PDB file of C-alpha atoms in Angstrom:
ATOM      1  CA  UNK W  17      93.165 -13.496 113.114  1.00  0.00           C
ATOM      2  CA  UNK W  18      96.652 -15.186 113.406  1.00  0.00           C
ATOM      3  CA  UNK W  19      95.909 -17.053 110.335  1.00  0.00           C
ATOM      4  CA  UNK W  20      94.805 -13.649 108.389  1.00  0.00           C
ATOM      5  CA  UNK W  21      97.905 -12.121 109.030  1.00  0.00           C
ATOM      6  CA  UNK W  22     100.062 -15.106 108.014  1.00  0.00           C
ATOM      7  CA  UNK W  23      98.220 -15.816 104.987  1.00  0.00           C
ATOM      8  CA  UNK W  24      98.906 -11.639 104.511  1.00  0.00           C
ATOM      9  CA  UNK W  25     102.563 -12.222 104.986  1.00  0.00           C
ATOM     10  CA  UNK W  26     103.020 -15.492 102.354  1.00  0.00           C
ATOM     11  CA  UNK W  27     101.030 -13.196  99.800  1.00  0.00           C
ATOM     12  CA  UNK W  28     102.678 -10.312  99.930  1.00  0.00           C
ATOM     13  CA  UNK W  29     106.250 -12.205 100.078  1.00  0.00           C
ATOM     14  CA  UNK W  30     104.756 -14.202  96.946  1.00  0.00           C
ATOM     15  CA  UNK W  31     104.192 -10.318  95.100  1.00  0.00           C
ATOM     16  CA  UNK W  32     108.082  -9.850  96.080  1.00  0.00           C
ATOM     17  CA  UNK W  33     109.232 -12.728  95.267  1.00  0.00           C
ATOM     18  CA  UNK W  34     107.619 -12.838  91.668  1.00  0.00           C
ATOM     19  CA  UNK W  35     108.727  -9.098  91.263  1.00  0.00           C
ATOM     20  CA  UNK W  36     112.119  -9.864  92.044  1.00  0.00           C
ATOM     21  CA  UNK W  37     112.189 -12.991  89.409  1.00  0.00           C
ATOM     22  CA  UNK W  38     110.821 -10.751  86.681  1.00  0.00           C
ATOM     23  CA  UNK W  39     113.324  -8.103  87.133  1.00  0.00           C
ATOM     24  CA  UNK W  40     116.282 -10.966  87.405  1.00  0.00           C
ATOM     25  CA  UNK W  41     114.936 -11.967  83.997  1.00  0.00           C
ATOM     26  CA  UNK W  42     115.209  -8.588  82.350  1.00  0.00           C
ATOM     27  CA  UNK W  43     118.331  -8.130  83.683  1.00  0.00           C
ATOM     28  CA  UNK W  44     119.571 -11.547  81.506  1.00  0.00           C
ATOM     29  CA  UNK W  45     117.400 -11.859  79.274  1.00  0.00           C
ATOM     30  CA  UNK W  46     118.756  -8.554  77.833  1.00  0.00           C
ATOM     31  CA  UNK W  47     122.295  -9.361  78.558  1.00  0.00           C
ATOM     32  CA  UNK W  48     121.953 -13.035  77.114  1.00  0.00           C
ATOM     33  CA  UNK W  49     118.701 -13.339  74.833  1.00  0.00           C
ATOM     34  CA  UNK W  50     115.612 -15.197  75.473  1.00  0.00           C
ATOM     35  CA  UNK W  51     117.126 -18.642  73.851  1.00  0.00           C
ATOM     36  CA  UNK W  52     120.441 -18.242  75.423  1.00  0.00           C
ATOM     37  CA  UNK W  53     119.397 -18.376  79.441  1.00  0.00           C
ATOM     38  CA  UNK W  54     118.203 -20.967  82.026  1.00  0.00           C
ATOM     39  CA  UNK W  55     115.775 -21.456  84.589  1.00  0.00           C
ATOM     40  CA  UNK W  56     118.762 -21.610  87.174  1.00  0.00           C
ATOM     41  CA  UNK W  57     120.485 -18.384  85.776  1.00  0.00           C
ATOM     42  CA  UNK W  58     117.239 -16.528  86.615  1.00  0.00           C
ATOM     43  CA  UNK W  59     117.384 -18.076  89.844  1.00  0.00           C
ATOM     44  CA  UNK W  60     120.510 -17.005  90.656  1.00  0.00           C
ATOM     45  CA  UNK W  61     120.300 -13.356  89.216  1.00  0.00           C
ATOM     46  CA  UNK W  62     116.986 -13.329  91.545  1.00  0.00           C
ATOM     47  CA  UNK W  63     118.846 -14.787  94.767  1.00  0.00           C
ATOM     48  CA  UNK W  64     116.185 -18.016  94.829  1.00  0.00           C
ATOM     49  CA  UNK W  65     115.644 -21.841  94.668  1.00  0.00           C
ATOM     50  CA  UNK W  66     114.220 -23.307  91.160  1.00  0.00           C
ATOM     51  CA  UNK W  67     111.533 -23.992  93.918  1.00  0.00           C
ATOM     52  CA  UNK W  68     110.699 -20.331  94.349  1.00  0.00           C
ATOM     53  CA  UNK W  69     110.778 -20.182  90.430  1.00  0.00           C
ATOM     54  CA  UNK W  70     108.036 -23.007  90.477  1.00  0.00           C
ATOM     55  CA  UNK W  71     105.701 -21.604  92.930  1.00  0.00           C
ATOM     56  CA  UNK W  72     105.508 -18.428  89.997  1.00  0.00           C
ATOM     57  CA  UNK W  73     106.112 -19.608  86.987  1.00  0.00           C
ATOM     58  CA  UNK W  74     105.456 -23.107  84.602  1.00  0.00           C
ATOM     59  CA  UNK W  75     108.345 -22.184  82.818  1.00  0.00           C
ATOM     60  CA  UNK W  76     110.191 -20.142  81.124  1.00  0.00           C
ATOM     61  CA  UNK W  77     107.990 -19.220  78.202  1.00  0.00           C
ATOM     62  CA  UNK W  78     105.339 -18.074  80.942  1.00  0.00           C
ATOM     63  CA  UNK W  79     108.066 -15.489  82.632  1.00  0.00           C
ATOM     64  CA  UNK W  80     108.615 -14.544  79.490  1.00  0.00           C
ATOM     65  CA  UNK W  81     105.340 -13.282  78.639  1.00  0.00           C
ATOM     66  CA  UNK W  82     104.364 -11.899  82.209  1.00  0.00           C
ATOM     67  CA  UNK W  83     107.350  -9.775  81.686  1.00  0.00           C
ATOM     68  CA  UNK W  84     106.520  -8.611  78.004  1.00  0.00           C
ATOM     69  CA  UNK W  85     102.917  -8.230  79.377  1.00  0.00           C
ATOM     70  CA  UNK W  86     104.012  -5.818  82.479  1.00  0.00           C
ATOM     71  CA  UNK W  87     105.944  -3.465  80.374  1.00  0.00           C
ATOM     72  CA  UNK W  88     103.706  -3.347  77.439  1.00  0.00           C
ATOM     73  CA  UNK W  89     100.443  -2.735  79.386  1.00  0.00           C
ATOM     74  CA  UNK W  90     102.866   0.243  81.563  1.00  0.00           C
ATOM     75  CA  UNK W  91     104.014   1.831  78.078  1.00  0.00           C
ATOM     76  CA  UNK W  92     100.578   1.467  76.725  1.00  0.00           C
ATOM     77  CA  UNK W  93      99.434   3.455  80.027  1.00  0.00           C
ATOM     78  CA  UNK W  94     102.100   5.704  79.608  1.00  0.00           C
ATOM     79  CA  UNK W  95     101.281   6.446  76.027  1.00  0.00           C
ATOM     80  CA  UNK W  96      97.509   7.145  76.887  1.00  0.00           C
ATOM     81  CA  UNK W  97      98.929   9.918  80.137  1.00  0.00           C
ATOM     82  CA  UNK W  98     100.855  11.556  77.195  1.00  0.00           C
ATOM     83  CA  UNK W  99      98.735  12.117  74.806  1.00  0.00           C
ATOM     84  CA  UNK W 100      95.920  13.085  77.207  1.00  0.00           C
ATOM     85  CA  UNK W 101      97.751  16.248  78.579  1.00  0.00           C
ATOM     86  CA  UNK W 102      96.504  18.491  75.850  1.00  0.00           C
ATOM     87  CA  UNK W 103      92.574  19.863  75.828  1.00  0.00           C
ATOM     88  CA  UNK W 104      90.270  18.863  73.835  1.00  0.00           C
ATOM     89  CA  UNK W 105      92.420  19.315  70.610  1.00  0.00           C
ATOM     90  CA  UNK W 106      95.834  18.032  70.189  1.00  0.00           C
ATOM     91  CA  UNK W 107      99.157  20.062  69.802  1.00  0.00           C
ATOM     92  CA  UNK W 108     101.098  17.657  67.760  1.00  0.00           C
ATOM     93  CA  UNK W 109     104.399  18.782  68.225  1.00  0.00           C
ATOM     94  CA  UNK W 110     104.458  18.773  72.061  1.00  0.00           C
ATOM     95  CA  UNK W 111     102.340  15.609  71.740  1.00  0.00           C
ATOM     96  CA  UNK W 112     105.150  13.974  69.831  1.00  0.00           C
ATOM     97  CA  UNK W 113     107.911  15.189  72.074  1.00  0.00           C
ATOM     98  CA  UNK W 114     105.711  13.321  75.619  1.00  0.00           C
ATOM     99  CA  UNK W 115     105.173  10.054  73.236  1.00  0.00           C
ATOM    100  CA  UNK W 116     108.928   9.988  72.226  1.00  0.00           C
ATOM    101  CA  UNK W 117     110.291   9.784  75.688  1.00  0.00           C
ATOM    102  CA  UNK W 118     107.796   7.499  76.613  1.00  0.00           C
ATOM    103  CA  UNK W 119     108.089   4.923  73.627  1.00  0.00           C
ATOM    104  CA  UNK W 120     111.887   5.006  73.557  1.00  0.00           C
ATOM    105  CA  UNK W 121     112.763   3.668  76.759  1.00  0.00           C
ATOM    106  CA  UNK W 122     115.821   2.030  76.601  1.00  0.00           C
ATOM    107  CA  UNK W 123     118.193  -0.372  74.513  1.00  0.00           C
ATOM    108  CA  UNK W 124     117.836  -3.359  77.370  1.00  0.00           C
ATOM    109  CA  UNK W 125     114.003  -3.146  76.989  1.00  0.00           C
ATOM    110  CA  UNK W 126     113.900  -3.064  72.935  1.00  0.00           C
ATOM    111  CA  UNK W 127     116.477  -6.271  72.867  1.00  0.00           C
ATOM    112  CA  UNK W 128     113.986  -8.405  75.162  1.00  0.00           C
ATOM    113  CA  UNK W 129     110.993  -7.350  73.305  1.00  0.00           C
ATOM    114  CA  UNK W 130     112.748  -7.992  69.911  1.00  0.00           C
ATOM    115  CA  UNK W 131     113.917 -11.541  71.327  1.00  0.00           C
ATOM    116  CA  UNK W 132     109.961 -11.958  72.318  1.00  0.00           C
ATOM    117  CA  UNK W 133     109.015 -10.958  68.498  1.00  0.00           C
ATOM    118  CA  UNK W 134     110.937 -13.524  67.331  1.00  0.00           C
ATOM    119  CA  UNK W 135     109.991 -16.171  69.782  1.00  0.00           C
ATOM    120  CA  UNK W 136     105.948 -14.805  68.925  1.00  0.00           C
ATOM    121  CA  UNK W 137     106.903 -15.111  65.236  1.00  0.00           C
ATOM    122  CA  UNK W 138     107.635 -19.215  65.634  1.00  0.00           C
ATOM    123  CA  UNK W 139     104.669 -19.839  68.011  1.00  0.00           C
ATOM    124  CA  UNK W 140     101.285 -18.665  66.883  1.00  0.00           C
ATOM    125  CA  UNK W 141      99.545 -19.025  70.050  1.00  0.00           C
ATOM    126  CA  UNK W 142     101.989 -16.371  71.401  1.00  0.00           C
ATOM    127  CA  UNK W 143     101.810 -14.519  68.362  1.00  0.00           C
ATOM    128  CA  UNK W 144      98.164 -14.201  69.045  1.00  0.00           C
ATOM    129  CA  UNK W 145      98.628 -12.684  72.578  1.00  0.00           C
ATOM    130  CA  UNK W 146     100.947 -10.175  71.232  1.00  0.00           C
ATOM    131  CA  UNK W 147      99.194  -9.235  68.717  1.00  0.00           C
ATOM    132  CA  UNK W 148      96.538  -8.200  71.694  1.00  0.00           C
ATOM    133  CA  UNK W 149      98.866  -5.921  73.224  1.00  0.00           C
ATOM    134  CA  UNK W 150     100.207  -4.143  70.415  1.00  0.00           C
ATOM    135  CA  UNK W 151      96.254  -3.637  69.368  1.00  0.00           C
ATOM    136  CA  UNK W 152      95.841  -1.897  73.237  1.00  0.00           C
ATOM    137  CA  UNK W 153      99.065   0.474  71.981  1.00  0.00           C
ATOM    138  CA  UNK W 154      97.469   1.541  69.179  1.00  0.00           C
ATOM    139  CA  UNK W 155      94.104   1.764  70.315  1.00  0.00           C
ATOM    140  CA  UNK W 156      95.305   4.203  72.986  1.00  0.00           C
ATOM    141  CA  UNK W 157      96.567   6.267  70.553  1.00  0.00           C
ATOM    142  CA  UNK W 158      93.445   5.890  68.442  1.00  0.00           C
ATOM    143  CA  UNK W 159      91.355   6.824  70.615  1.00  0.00           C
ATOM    144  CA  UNK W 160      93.117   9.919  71.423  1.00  0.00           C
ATOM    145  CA  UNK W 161      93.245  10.976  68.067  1.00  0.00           C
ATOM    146  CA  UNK W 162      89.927  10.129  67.301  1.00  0.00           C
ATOM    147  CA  UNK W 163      89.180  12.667  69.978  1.00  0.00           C
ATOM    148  CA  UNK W 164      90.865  15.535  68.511  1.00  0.00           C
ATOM    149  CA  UNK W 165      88.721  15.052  65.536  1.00  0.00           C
ATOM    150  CA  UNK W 166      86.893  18.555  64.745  1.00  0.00           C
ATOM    151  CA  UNK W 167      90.257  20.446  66.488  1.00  0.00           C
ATOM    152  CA  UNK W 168      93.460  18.419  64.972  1.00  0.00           C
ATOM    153  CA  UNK W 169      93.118  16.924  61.482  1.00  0.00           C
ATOM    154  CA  UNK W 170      95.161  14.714  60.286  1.00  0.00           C
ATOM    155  CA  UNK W 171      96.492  14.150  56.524  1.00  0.00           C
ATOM    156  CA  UNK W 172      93.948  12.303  54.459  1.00  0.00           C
ATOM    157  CA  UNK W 173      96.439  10.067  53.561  1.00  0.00           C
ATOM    158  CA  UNK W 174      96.517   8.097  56.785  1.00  0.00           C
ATOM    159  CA  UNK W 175      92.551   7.388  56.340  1.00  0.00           C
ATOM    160  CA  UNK W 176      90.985   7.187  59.920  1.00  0.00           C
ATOM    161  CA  UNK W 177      92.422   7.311  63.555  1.00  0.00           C
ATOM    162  CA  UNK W 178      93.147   3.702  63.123  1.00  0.00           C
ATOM    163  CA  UNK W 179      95.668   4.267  60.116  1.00  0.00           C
ATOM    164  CA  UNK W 180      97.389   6.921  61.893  1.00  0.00           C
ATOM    165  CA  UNK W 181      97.486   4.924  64.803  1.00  0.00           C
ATOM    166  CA  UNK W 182      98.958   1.905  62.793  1.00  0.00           C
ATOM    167  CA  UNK W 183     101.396   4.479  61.214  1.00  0.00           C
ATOM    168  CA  UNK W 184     102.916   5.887  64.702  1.00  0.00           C
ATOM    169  CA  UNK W 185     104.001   2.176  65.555  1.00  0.00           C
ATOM    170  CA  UNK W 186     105.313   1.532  62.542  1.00  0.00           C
ATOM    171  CA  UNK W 187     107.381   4.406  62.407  1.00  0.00           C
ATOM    172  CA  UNK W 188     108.165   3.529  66.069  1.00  0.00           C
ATOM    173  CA  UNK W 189     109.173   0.083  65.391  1.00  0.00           C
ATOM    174  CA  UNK W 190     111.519   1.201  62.228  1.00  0.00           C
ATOM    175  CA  UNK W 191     113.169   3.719  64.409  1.00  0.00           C
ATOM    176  CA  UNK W 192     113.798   1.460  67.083  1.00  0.00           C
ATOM    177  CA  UNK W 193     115.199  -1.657  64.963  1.00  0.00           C
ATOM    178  CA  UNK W 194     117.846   0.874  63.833  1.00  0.00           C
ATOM    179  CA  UNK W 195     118.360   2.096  67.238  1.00  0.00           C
ATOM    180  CA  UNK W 196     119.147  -1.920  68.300  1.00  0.00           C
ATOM    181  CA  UNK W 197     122.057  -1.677  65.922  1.00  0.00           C
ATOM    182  CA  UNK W 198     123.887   1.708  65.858  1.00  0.00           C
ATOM    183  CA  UNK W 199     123.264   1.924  69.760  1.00  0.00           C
ATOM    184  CA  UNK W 200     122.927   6.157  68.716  1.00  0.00           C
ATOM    185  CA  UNK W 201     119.765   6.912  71.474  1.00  0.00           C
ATOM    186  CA  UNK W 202     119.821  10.492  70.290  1.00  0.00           C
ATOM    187  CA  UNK W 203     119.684  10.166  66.797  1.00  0.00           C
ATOM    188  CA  UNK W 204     116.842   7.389  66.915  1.00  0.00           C
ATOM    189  CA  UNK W 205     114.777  10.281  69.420  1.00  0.00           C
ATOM    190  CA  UNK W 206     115.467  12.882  66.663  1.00  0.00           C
ATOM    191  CA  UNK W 207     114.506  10.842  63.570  1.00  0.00           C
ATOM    192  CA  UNK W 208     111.494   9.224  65.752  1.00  0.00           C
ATOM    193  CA  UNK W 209     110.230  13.097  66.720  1.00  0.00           C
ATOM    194  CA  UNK W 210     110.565  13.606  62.622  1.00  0.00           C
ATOM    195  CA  UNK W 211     109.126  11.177  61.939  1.00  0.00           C
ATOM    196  CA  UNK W 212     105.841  11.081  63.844  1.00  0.00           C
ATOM    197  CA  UNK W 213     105.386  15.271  63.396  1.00  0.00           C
ATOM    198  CA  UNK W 214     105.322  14.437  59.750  1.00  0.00           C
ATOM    199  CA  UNK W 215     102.578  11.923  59.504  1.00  0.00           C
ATOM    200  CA  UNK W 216     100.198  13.973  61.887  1.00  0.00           C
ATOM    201  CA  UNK W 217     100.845  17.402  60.558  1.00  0.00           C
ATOM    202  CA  UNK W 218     101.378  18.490  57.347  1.00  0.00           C
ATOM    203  CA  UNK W 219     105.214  18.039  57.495  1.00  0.00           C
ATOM    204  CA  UNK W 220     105.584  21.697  58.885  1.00  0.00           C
ATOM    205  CA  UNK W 221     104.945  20.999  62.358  1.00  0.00           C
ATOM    206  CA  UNK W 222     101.735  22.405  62.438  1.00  0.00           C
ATOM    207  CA  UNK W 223      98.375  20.515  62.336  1.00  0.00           C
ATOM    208  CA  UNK W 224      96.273  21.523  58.764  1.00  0.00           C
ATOM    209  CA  UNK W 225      92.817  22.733  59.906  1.00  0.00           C
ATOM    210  CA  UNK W 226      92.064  22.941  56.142  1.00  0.00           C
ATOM    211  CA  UNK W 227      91.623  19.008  56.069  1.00  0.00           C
ATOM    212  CA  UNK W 228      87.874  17.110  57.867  1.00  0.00           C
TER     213      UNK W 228
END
């Protein structure tokens, strides 16, 4: 029993421990970039020994990607509660307004996941598990569309739920590069909420039931 509750204690520490490393490394990797900080600098940020690092993490590339991973799979999750608020059909509009707060996030987030692009783009074994998690993204989104079929139709331009699904990020990731260099959070929301209404509507705002 003694040794149950001890080997309790050293786990749970571990989950705090590796928590507290991961959100250390946000906190510099977005203030420094991914190429630009050190095993020790997360160490200190964290308040631990490269030891503690070590009993988490091979390296630095591996941090990385556990923290890319955890916010990804959260947004992703986030994106699917969103769009799953309407009935069976889909009200675009107020659809578009949940997804927009949820995709934005924040300028901190979009610099370390822009750093991790570029890192992805060099290595393509990491460009490969990316590519993973952007295809659970848009498969959420998919799959919600794909649902509204017979309810919500979309333009024929976009082809199936997986176009318009491709089309969302896109316009997502356009919106957001600009956002990374005019720092305006408001104007990237507006433009984003534009955006996205027009692909899935008819422009108007309001979903064309005269499309299959």
């Amino acid at each position: 029993m003694a040794v149950e509750r001890t080997t309790g204690r050293v786990t749970r520490r571990r989950v705090r421990t590796r928590a507290n490393l991961l959100d250390a490394a946000f906190s510099v990797f977005a203030a420094k970039g991914f190429g630009h900080v050190s095993i020790e600098e997360v160490c200190e940020a964290a308040g631990y020994s490269r030891g503690a690092f070590y009993s988490n993490f091979s390296s630095l590339d591996e941090l990385f990607f556990a923290l890319y991973r955890e916010r990804a799979d959260l947004i992703a999750e986030q994106v699917s509660g969103a769009l799953a608020l309407d009935g069976p059909g889909l009200d675009v509009p107020a659809a578009v307004d949940r997804v927009t707060d949820v995709l934005l996030l924040d300028r901190d987030w979009l610099l370390v996941k822009t750093d991790f692009l570029v890192h992805a783009a060099r290595d393509p074994e990491v460009a490969g598990s990316l590519l993973e998690h952007r295809a659970r993204l848009r498969q959420a989104i998919a799959d919600r569309l794909a649902r509204a079929r017979g309810h919500t139709a979309l333009p024929a331009v976009l082809g199936d739920t997986d176009g318009a699904a491709h089309a969302v990020v896109a316009a997502y990731d356009g919106v957001t590069t600009q956002l990374l260099l005019d720092r305006d959070v408001e104007h990237a929301r507006a433009w984003l909420k534009q955006l996205l209404t027009a692909l899935l509507t008819d422009g108007s705002g309001t979903p064309d039931h005269r499309q299959n």
